């Protein structure tokens, strides 16, 4: 009896310790898994409501979160970052509503412009008024509204083409001719900012080639309609791609969440069984101690302990079976983890695509400098900083001299090549704090903050001199290209619009004076 009792107590104590350790591990894993699942659900729900963003703060927050997830295995430590990300996503949803309202305003303006075109039958104008009034009183999608407006534009084009004697067919007024030329230039500028690839990109290049040659009113209206259709098609494609991605994400998450819920239920069930086994083992230990204390002889002890050992053996078999089921549960949890990692990688790849797209939206696709809309954003930011600090803020516009003659003589491909080389050389002369953008077809605009006037003047002169010495060769001919420049600085109560208007006026003055002029105000 004195020999068996220590061994028996040691074995029972070891079994009890192992069971208690397994129970604590399982409980911690279950609680942690549930908490992480709840946070993940909140973030994914917010992401589903805003799948495209050009907000740099939101992009930065997503990048930081991705890095944190990659480096930090404990998701609970990321909860503050997740809360910040959730707030940014909600703000982005509000911004999207503002953009939709802006689109509605633009569509309405296009419809009202068409109403003022002469030569369109009254019935068609009545249909257009009905469309505008219907859209104003009914909640239809902006895409549907734009498609219906396009259909009316197409009918109008057919009517105008079939009636060449209408008042829109012949332009006699110099003002109207200037307006036609301006619209032609604006459409060319729009095409240069559309970074389309494949068949759509080829079609846009063909349209731009026609515009460079020169078109009449009817053709300009047709090509404008064509460009608008291509833009809408591209928008629909991007939207469809985004929706497909969200459907895939939601399906994968639904499956993972459902599987995770099942795993959590099973884990809780196994935990309850472990608790029962622990209680049963405790009872067996107590019964064993009682038997040892009450037995009078070794024979009595053996007879009394045999049923107890059989119960312990049965309990051990059930524990082994539970361990096997828990091992299978862990395998399923690992599989779910791999599925979530694959989903995270898919989301990371889609995020990279969105980042590339956002960057392209800020760039002129030909010259790879900022486009006009991106420049306006930077101008607004520098203008606000100038209001606070009253530092030196100067704007310079470069215009390539006789650029139309270059296109006419050597083709628009030669003109594009020249623009790319000139943009690269101007950018090389500027500092990182300076902003360079392609403002229109052959015009570049630069924003020079925190530069003294003498320094800025010498910089502009150097850029003009460098452009005039660039070695251009087209069709075996050496060509010298020059650029005129005009500049003004912010002063007193200037606004960005007033400064740009001054530049436009000064540029007209420079063109009248000849090539390679510099007007400095």
Coordinates of C-alpha atoms in Angstrom, one line a residue:
X1 CA 0.0 0.0 0.0
X2 CA 2.8 2.4 0.8
X3 CA 4.5 1.7 -2.5
X4 CA 1.3 2.0 -4.8
X5 CA -0.1 5.2 -3.2
X6 CA 2.6 7.6 -4.3
X7 CA 2.7 6.3 -7.8
X8 CA -1.1 6.5 -8.1
X9 CA -1.3 10.0 -6.8
X10 CA 1.5 11.1 -9.1
X11 CA -0.2 9.7 -12.1
X12 CA -3.6 11.2 -11.2
X13 CA -1.9 14.6 -10.5
X14 CA -0.1 14.5 -13.9
X15 CA -3.4 13.7 -15.7
X16 CA -5.2 16.5 -13.9
X17 CA -2.4 19.0 -14.8
X18 CA -2.4 18.1 -18.4
X19 CA -6.2 18.4 -18.6
X20 CA -6.2 21.8 -16.9
X21 CA -3.5 23.1 -19.2
X22 CA -5.4 21.9 -22.3
X23 CA -8.6 23.5 -21.0
X24 CA -6.9 26.9 -20.4
X25 CA -5.2 26.8 -23.9
X26 CA -8.5 26.0 -25.6
X27 CA -10.4 28.7 -23.7
X28 CA -7.8 31.4 -24.6
X29 CA -7.8 30.4 -28.2
X30 CA -11.6 30.5 -28.5
X31 CA -11.9 33.9 -26.8
X32 CA -9.1 35.4 -28.9
X33 CA -10.5 34.0 -32.1
X34 CA -14.0 35.4 -31.4
X35 CA -12.6 38.9 -30.7
X36 CA -10.4 39.0 -33.8
X37 CA -13.4 37.8 -35.9
X38 CA -15.6 40.7 -34.7
X39 CA -13.0 43.3 -35.5
X40 CA -12.4 41.7 -39.0
X41 CA -16.1 41.8 -39.7
X42 CA -16.3 45.5 -38.9
X43 CA -13.5 46.5 -41.1
X44 CA -14.7 44.4 -44.0
X45 CA -18.2 45.8 -43.7
X46 CA -16.8 49.3 -44.0
X47 CA -14.5 48.4 -46.9
X48 CA -17.4 47.0 -48.8
X49 CA -19.2 50.4 -48.7
X50 CA -16.2 52.2 -50.3
X51 CA -14.2 50.1 -52.7
X52 CA -12.4 52.9 -54.7
X53 CA -10.6 55.8 -53.1
X54 CA -8.3 58.6 -54.3
X55 CA -8.0 59.9 -50.7
X56 CA -4.2 59.9 -49.8
X57 CA -5.0 59.6 -46.1
X58 CA -7.2 56.5 -46.7
X59 CA -4.5 55.0 -48.9
X60 CA -1.9 55.7 -46.2
X61 CA -4.0 54.2 -43.5
X62 CA -4.6 51.1 -45.6
X63 CA -0.9 50.8 -46.3
X64 CA -0.1 51.1 -42.6
X65 CA -2.7 48.5 -41.7
X66 CA -1.3 46.1 -44.3
X67 CA 2.2 46.5 -42.9
X68 CA 1.0 46.1 -39.4
X69 CA -0.9 43.0 -40.2
X70 CA 2.1 41.5 -41.9
X71 CA 4.4 42.3 -38.9
X72 CA 1.9 41.9 -36.0
X73 CA 0.3 38.5 -35.4
X74 CA -1.8 39.8 -32.5
X75 CA -4.8 41.4 -34.2
X76 CA -6.1 42.9 -31.0
X77 CA -3.1 45.3 -31.0
X78 CA -4.4 46.7 -34.3
X79 CA -7.8 47.8 -33.1
X80 CA -6.8 51.5 -32.8
X81 CA -5.6 51.5 -36.5
X82 CA -8.8 49.7 -37.5
X83 CA -11.0 52.4 -35.8
X84 CA -9.1 55.2 -37.6
X85 CA -9.5 53.3 -40.9
X86 CA -13.2 52.9 -40.3
X87 CA -13.6 56.6 -39.8
X88 CA -11.7 57.4 -43.0
X89 CA -13.8 55.0 -45.0
X90 CA -17.0 56.6 -43.8
X91 CA -15.6 60.0 -44.8
X92 CA -14.8 58.6 -48.2
X93 CA -18.4 57.5 -48.6
X94 CA -19.5 61.0 -47.9
X95 CA -17.0 62.3 -50.6
X96 CA -18.4 59.8 -53.1
X97 CA -21.9 61.3 -52.5
X98 CA -20.5 64.7 -53.3
X99 CA -18.9 63.4 -56.5
X100 CA -22.2 61.9 -57.6
X101 CA -23.9 65.2 -57.1
X102 CA -21.2 66.9 -59.2
X103 CA -21.8 64.3 -62.0
X104 CA -25.5 65.1 -61.8
X105 CA -24.8 68.8 -62.3
X106 CA -22.6 68.1 -65.3
X107 CA -25.2 65.9 -67.0
X108 CA -27.8 68.6 -66.4
X109 CA -25.5 71.2 -67.9
X110 CA -24.9 69.1 -70.9
X111 CA -28.6 68.7 -71.5
X112 CA -29.2 72.4 -71.1
X113 CA -26.4 73.1 -73.6
X114 CA -28.0 70.9 -76.2
X115 CA -31.3 72.7 -75.7
X116 CA -29.7 75.9 -76.9
X117 CA -28.5 74.3 -80.2
X118 CA -30.5 75.5 -83.2
X119 CA -31.6 73.1 -85.9
X120 CA -33.0 70.4 -83.5
X121 CA -36.7 69.6 -83.9
X122 CA -39.0 70.8 -81.1
X123 CA -40.1 67.2 -80.4
X124 CA -36.5 66.2 -79.6
X125 CA -36.0 69.2 -77.4
X126 CA -39.3 68.3 -75.7
X127 CA -38.0 64.8 -75.0
X128 CA -34.8 66.4 -73.6
X129 CA -36.8 68.6 -71.3
X130 CA -38.8 65.7 -70.2
X131 CA -35.6 63.7 -69.4
X132 CA -34.2 66.6 -67.4
X133 CA -37.4 67.2 -65.4
X134 CA -37.9 63.4 -64.9
X135 CA -34.3 63.0 -63.5
X136 CA -34.8 66.0 -61.2
X137 CA -38.0 64.4 -59.6
X138 CA -37.1 60.7 -59.7
X139 CA -34.2 58.9 -58.1
X140 CA -32.6 57.2 -61.1
X141 CA -28.9 56.4 -61.4
X142 CA -26.6 58.9 -62.9
X143 CA -25.3 56.3 -65.4
X144 CA -28.8 55.7 -66.7
X145 CA -29.4 59.4 -67.0
X146 CA -26.1 59.9 -68.9
X147 CA -27.0 57.0 -71.3
X148 CA -30.4 58.5 -72.1
X149 CA -28.8 61.8 -72.6
X150 CA -26.3 60.2 -75.0
X151 CA -29.2 58.7 -77.0
X152 CA -30.7 62.2 -77.4
X153 CA -27.3 63.5 -78.5
X154 CA -27.0 60.8 -81.1
X155 CA -30.4 61.5 -82.5
X156 CA -29.5 65.2 -82.6
X157 CA -26.3 64.5 -84.5
X158 CA -28.2 62.4 -87.1
X159 CA -30.7 65.2 -87.6
X160 CA -27.9 67.9 -87.9
X161 CA -26.0 65.7 -90.4
X162 CA -29.1 65.0 -92.5
X163 CA -29.8 68.8 -92.7
X164 CA -26.5 70.4 -93.8
X165 CA -28.4 73.6 -94.7
X166 CA -29.4 74.2 -91.1
X167 CA -27.9 77.2 -89.2
X168 CA -25.4 74.9 -87.4
X169 CA -23.9 73.7 -90.7
X170 CA -22.2 76.8 -91.8
X171 CA -20.3 79.2 -89.6
X172 CA -20.0 82.8 -90.8
X173 CA -19.2 84.6 -87.5
X174 CA -15.6 85.0 -86.5
X175 CA -16.7 84.6 -82.9
X176 CA -18.4 81.3 -83.7
X177 CA -15.2 80.2 -85.5
X178 CA -13.1 81.0 -82.5
X179 CA -15.5 79.1 -80.3
X180 CA -15.3 76.1 -82.6
X181 CA -11.5 76.2 -82.5
X182 CA -11.6 76.5 -78.7
X183 CA -13.9 73.5 -78.4
X184 CA -11.6 71.6 -80.7
X185 CA -8.6 72.3 -78.5
X186 CA -10.5 71.5 -75.3
X187 CA -11.5 68.1 -76.7
X188 CA -7.9 67.4 -77.6
X189 CA -6.8 68.3 -74.1
X190 CA -9.5 66.0 -72.7
X191 CA -8.3 63.1 -74.9
X192 CA -4.7 63.6 -73.7
X193 CA -5.8 63.2 -70.1
X194 CA -7.7 59.9 -70.8
X195 CA -5.3 57.1 -70.1
X196 CA -7.1 54.4 -72.0
X197 CA -5.4 51.3 -73.3
X198 CA -6.3 48.7 -75.9
X199 CA -9.0 49.4 -78.5
X200 CA -10.4 52.4 -76.6
X201 CA -6.9 54.0 -76.6
X202 CA -6.5 53.5 -80.3
X203 CA -9.9 55.0 -81.0
X204 CA -9.0 58.1 -78.9
X205 CA -5.7 58.5 -80.8
X206 CA -7.7 58.4 -84.1
X207 CA -10.1 61.0 -82.9
X208 CA -7.2 63.2 -81.8
X209 CA -5.6 62.9 -85.2
X210 CA -8.8 64.1 -86.9
X211 CA -9.0 67.1 -84.5
X212 CA -5.4 68.1 -85.2
X213 CA -6.2 68.2 -88.9
X214 CA -9.3 70.3 -88.3
X215 CA -13.0 69.4 -88.4
X216 CA -16.3 71.1 -89.0
X217 CA -19.1 71.5 -86.5
X218 CA -20.9 68.3 -87.3
X219 CA -17.8 66.2 -87.1
X220 CA -16.8 67.9 -83.8
X221 CA -20.1 67.0 -82.3
X222 CA -19.8 63.4 -83.5
X223 CA -16.4 63.0 -82.1
X224 CA -17.4 64.6 -78.8
X225 CA -20.2 62.1 -78.6
X226 CA -17.8 59.3 -79.4
X227 CA -15.4 60.4 -76.7
X228 CA -18.2 60.6 -74.2
X229 CA -19.3 57.1 -75.0
X230 CA -15.8 55.8 -74.6
X231 CA -15.6 57.5 -71.2
X232 CA -18.9 55.9 -70.0
X233 CA -17.8 52.5 -71.3
X234 CA -14.6 52.8 -69.4
X235 CA -16.5 53.8 -66.3
X236 CA -18.9 50.9 -66.6
X237 CA -15.9 48.5 -67.1
X238 CA -14.2 49.8 -63.9
X239 CA -17.4 49.6 -62.0
X240 CA -18.2 46.1 -63.2
X241 CA -14.7 45.0 -62.3
X242 CA -15.0 46.5 -58.8
X243 CA -18.4 44.9 -58.3
X244 CA -17.1 41.5 -59.3
X245 CA -14.2 41.9 -56.9
X246 CA -16.6 42.9 -54.1
X247 CA -18.8 39.9 -54.8
X248 CA -15.8 37.6 -54.7
X249 CA -14.7 39.2 -51.4
X250 CA -18.2 39.0 -49.8
X251 CA -18.6 35.4 -50.9
X252 CA -15.2 34.4 -49.5
X253 CA -15.8 36.3 -46.3
X254 CA -19.3 34.8 -45.9
X255 CA -17.9 31.3 -46.3
X256 CA -15.0 32.0 -43.9
X257 CA -17.3 33.6 -41.3
X258 CA -19.8 30.7 -41.5
X259 CA -17.0 28.2 -41.2
X260 CA -15.5 30.2 -38.3
X261 CA -18.8 30.3 -36.5
X262 CA -19.0 26.5 -36.8
X263 CA -15.5 26.2 -35.6
X264 CA -16.2 28.4 -32.6
X265 CA -19.3 26.4 -31.7
X266 CA -17.3 23.1 -31.9
X267 CA -14.5 24.7 -29.9
X268 CA -17.0 25.7 -27.2
X269 CA -18.5 22.2 -27.2
X270 CA -15.0 20.6 -26.8
X271 CA -14.3 23.0 -24.0
X272 CA -17.4 22.0 -22.2
X273 CA -16.5 18.3 -22.6
X274 CA -13.0 19.1 -21.2
X275 CA -14.6 20.7 -18.2
X276 CA -16.8 17.6 -17.7
X277 CA -13.8 15.3 -18.1
X278 CA -11.9 17.4 -15.5
X279 CA -14.7 17.2 -13.0
X280 CA -15.0 13.4 -13.6
X281 CA -11.2 13.0 -13.1
X282 CA -11.4 15.1 -9.9
X283 CA -14.1 12.7 -8.7
X284 CA -12.0 9.7 -9.6
X285 CA -9.0 11.1 -7.7
X286 CA -11.2 11.7 -4.7
X287 CA -12.6 8.1 -4.9
X288 CA -9.1 6.8 -5.2
X289 CA -7.9 8.6 -2.1
X290 CA -10.9 7.2 -0.2
X291 CA -10.2 3.6 -1.3
X292 CA -6.6 3.9 -0.4
X293 CA -7.4 5.2 3.1
X294 CA -10.1 2.6 3.8
X295 CA -8.4 -0.5 2.4
X296 CA -7.2 -2.9 5.2
X297 CA -5.0 -5.1 3.0
X298 CA -3.2 -5.2 -0.3
X299 CA -5.8 -7.6 -1.7
X300 CA -8.7 -5.3 -0.7
X301 CA -6.9 -2.3 -2.2
X302 CA -6.4 -4.2 -5.5
X303 CA -10.0 -5.3 -5.6
X304 CA -11.3 -1.9 -4.9
X305 CA -9.0 -0.1 -7.4
X306 CA -9.7 -2.3 -10.4
X307 CA -13.2 -0.6 -11.2
X308 CA -11.5 2.8 -10.6
X309 CA -8.8 2.0 -13.1
X310 CA -11.4 0.8 -15.6
X311 CA -13.1 4.2 -15.3
X312 CA -9.8 6.0 -15.7
X313 CA -9.0 3.9 -18.8
X314 CA -12.5 4.8 -20.2
X315 CA -11.9 8.5 -19.5
X316 CA -8.4 8.3 -21.1
X317 CA -10.0 6.8 -24.3
X318 CA -12.5 9.6 -24.4
X319 CA -9.7 12.2 -23.9
X320 CA -7.8 10.7 -26.8
X321 CA -10.9 10.8 -29.0
X322 CA -11.4 14.5 -28.0
X323 CA -7.8 15.2 -28.8
X324 CA -8.3 13.7 -32.3
X325 CA -11.3 15.9 -32.9
X326 CA -9.5 19.0 -31.6
X327 CA -6.6 18.2 -34.0
X328 CA -9.1 18.1 -36.9
X329 CA -10.5 21.3 -35.6
X330 CA -7.1 22.9 -35.6
X331 CA -6.5 21.7 -39.2
X332 CA -9.8 23.4 -40.3
X333 CA -8.7 26.6 -38.5
X334 CA -5.4 26.5 -40.4
X335 CA -7.3 26.0 -43.6
X336 CA -9.5 29.0 -42.8
X337 CA -6.4 31.0 -42.0
X338 CA -4.9 30.1 -45.4
X339 CA -8.1 31.2 -47.1
X340 CA -8.1 34.5 -45.3
X341 CA -4.4 35.0 -46.3
X342 CA -5.3 34.3 -49.9
X343 CA -8.2 36.8 -49.7
X344 CA -5.8 39.4 -48.1
X345 CA -3.4 38.9 -51.0
X346 CA -6.2 39.4 -53.5
X347 CA -7.3 42.6 -51.7
X348 CA -3.6 43.7 -51.6
X349 CA -3.3 43.2 -55.4
X350 CA -6.5 45.0 -56.0
X351 CA -5.3 47.9 -53.8
X352 CA -2.1 48.1 -55.9
X353 CA -4.3 48.3 -59.0
X354 CA -6.3 51.1 -57.5
X355 CA -3.1 52.9 -56.4
X356 CA -1.7 52.7 -59.9
X357 CA -5.0 53.9 -61.3
X358 CA -5.1 56.9 -58.8
X359 CA -1.5 57.8 -59.9
X360 CA -2.5 57.6 -63.6
X361 CA -5.4 59.9 -62.9
X362 CA -3.0 62.5 -61.6
X363 CA -0.7 62.2 -64.6
X364 CA -0.8 63.3 -68.2
X365 CA -0.5 60.0 -70.0
X366 CA 1.8 61.4 -72.8
X367 CA 4.4 63.4 -70.9
X368 CA 4.1 61.7 -67.4
X369 CA 3.9 65.1 -65.6
X370 CA 0.8 66.2 -63.6
X371 CA -2.3 66.9 -65.7
X372 CA -4.4 70.0 -65.4
X373 CA -6.8 68.8 -62.7
X374 CA -3.9 67.6 -60.5
X375 CA -2.2 71.0 -61.0
X376 CA -5.4 72.8 -59.9
X377 CA -5.4 70.7 -56.7
X378 CA -1.8 71.6 -56.0
X379 CA -2.4 75.2 -56.8
X380 CA -5.3 75.3 -54.3
X381 CA -3.1 73.8 -51.6
X382 CA -0.3 76.3 -52.3
X383 CA -2.8 79.2 -52.4
X384 CA -4.0 78.3 -48.9
X385 CA -0.5 78.1 -47.6
X386 CA 0.3 81.5 -49.3
X387 CA -2.7 83.0 -47.5
X388 CA -1.3 81.9 -44.1
X389 CA 2.4 82.6 -44.7
X390 CA 2.5 85.2 -47.5
X391 CA 5.6 83.6 -48.9
X392 CA 6.7 84.1 -52.5
X393 CA 4.4 82.1 -54.9
X394 CA 5.0 82.4 -58.7
X395 CA 3.3 80.7 -61.6
X396 CA 5.0 80.2 -65.0
X397 CA 3.4 79.1 -68.2
X398 CA 5.5 77.8 -71.1
X399 CA 4.0 77.7 -74.6
X400 CA 5.8 75.8 -77.5
X401 CA 6.1 78.2 -80.4
X402 CA 4.5 77.3 -83.8
X403 CA 3.6 73.9 -82.5
X404 CA 0.7 73.5 -84.9
X405 CA 3.1 73.9 -87.8
X406 CA 5.2 71.1 -86.4
X407 CA 2.1 68.8 -86.3
X408 CA 1.1 69.8 -89.8
X409 CA 4.6 69.3 -91.2
X410 CA 5.7 66.1 -89.5
X411 CA 2.5 64.6 -88.0
X412 CA 1.1 64.5 -84.5
X413 CA 3.5 61.6 -83.6
X414 CA 6.4 64.0 -84.0
X415 CA 4.6 66.6 -81.9
X416 CA 4.0 64.0 -79.1
X417 CA 7.7 63.1 -79.1
X418 CA 8.7 66.7 -78.8
X419 CA 6.3 67.3 -75.9
X420 CA 7.7 64.3 -74.0
X421 CA 11.3 65.4 -74.4
X422 CA 10.5 69.0 -73.5
X423 CA 8.5 68.0 -70.4
X424 CA 11.3 65.7 -69.2
X425 CA 13.9 68.5 -69.6
X426 CA 11.7 71.1 -67.8
X427 CA 11.1 68.7 -64.9
X428 CA 14.8 68.0 -64.6
X429 CA 15.4 71.7 -64.0
X430 CA 12.8 72.1 -61.2
X431 CA 13.2 71.1 -57.6
X432 CA 11.0 68.6 -55.7
X433 CA 9.0 71.4 -54.2
X434 CA 8.1 72.8 -57.6
X435 CA 5.0 71.6 -59.5
X436 CA 5.0 71.0 -63.3
X437 CA 1.9 70.1 -65.3
X438 CA 0.7 69.9 -68.8
X439 CA -1.9 72.6 -69.0
X440 CA -3.2 72.1 -72.5
X441 CA -2.0 70.7 -75.8
X442 CA 1.4 72.5 -76.1
X443 CA 1.3 74.5 -72.8
X444 CA 3.1 73.6 -69.6
X445 CA 2.6 75.3 -66.3
X446 CA 4.9 75.4 -63.3
X447 CA 4.3 76.4 -59.7
X448 CA 7.3 77.8 -58.0
X449 CA 6.8 78.3 -54.2
X450 CA 9.4 79.8 -51.9
X451 CA 11.7 81.0 -54.6
X452 CA 13.1 84.6 -54.8
X453 CA 12.2 86.5 -58.0
X454 CA 15.8 86.7 -59.4
X455 CA 16.2 83.0 -58.9
X456 CA 12.9 82.2 -60.6
X457 CA 13.7 84.5 -63.5
X458 CA 17.1 82.9 -64.1
X459 CA 15.5 79.4 -63.9
X460 CA 12.9 80.3 -66.6
X461 CA 15.5 81.8 -68.9
X462 CA 17.7 78.7 -68.5
X463 CA 14.7 76.4 -69.4
X464 CA 13.9 78.5 -72.5
X465 CA 17.6 78.3 -73.5
X466 CA 17.8 74.6 -73.0
X467 CA 14.6 73.9 -75.0
X468 CA 16.0 75.9 -77.9
X469 CA 19.2 73.7 -77.9
X470 CA 17.4 70.4 -77.8
X471 CA 18.4 68.2 -80.8
X472 CA 15.2 67.4 -82.6
X473 CA 15.3 65.4 -85.8
X474 CA 12.2 64.5 -87.9
X475 CA 12.3 63.0 -91.4
X476 CA 16.1 63.5 -91.5
X477 CA 15.6 67.3 -90.8
X478 CA 17.1 69.1 -87.8
X479 CA 14.4 71.2 -86.2
X480 CA 14.9 73.9 -83.6
X481 CA 12.0 74.3 -81.2
X482 CA 11.5 77.3 -78.9
X483 CA 9.2 78.2 -76.1
X484 CA 7.7 81.4 -74.9
X485 CA 7.1 81.9 -71.2
X486 CA 4.9 84.2 -69.1
X487 CA 4.9 84.5 -65.4
X488 CA 3.1 86.3 -62.6
X489 CA 3.1 86.0 -58.8
X490 CA 0.4 86.0 -56.2
X491 CA -0.2 89.4 -54.7
X492 CA -2.7 91.2 -52.5
X493 CA -6.1 89.6 -52.7
X494 CA -5.4 87.3 -55.7
X495 CA -7.3 84.1 -56.2
X496 CA -6.0 81.2 -58.3
X497 CA -8.6 81.9 -61.0
X498 CA -7.4 85.5 -61.3
X499 CA -3.8 84.5 -61.6
X500 CA -4.6 81.9 -64.3
X501 CA -6.6 84.5 -66.2
X502 CA -3.6 87.0 -66.0
X503 CA -1.4 84.3 -67.5
X504 CA -3.8 83.7 -70.3
X505 CA -3.8 87.4 -71.2
X506 CA 0.0 87.7 -70.9
X507 CA 0.4 84.6 -73.2
X508 CA -1.7 86.3 -75.9
X509 CA 0.6 89.3 -75.7
X510 CA 3.7 87.1 -76.0
X511 CA 2.3 85.3 -79.1
X512 CA 1.8 88.7 -80.8
X513 CA 5.4 89.7 -80.1
X514 CA 6.9 86.5 -81.7
X515 CA 8.8 83.4 -80.7
X516 CA 10.8 82.7 -77.5
X517 CA 9.3 85.7 -75.6
X518 CA 9.4 86.1 -71.8
X519 CA 6.8 88.3 -70.1
X520 CA 7.6 88.7 -66.4
X521 CA 5.1 90.4 -64.1

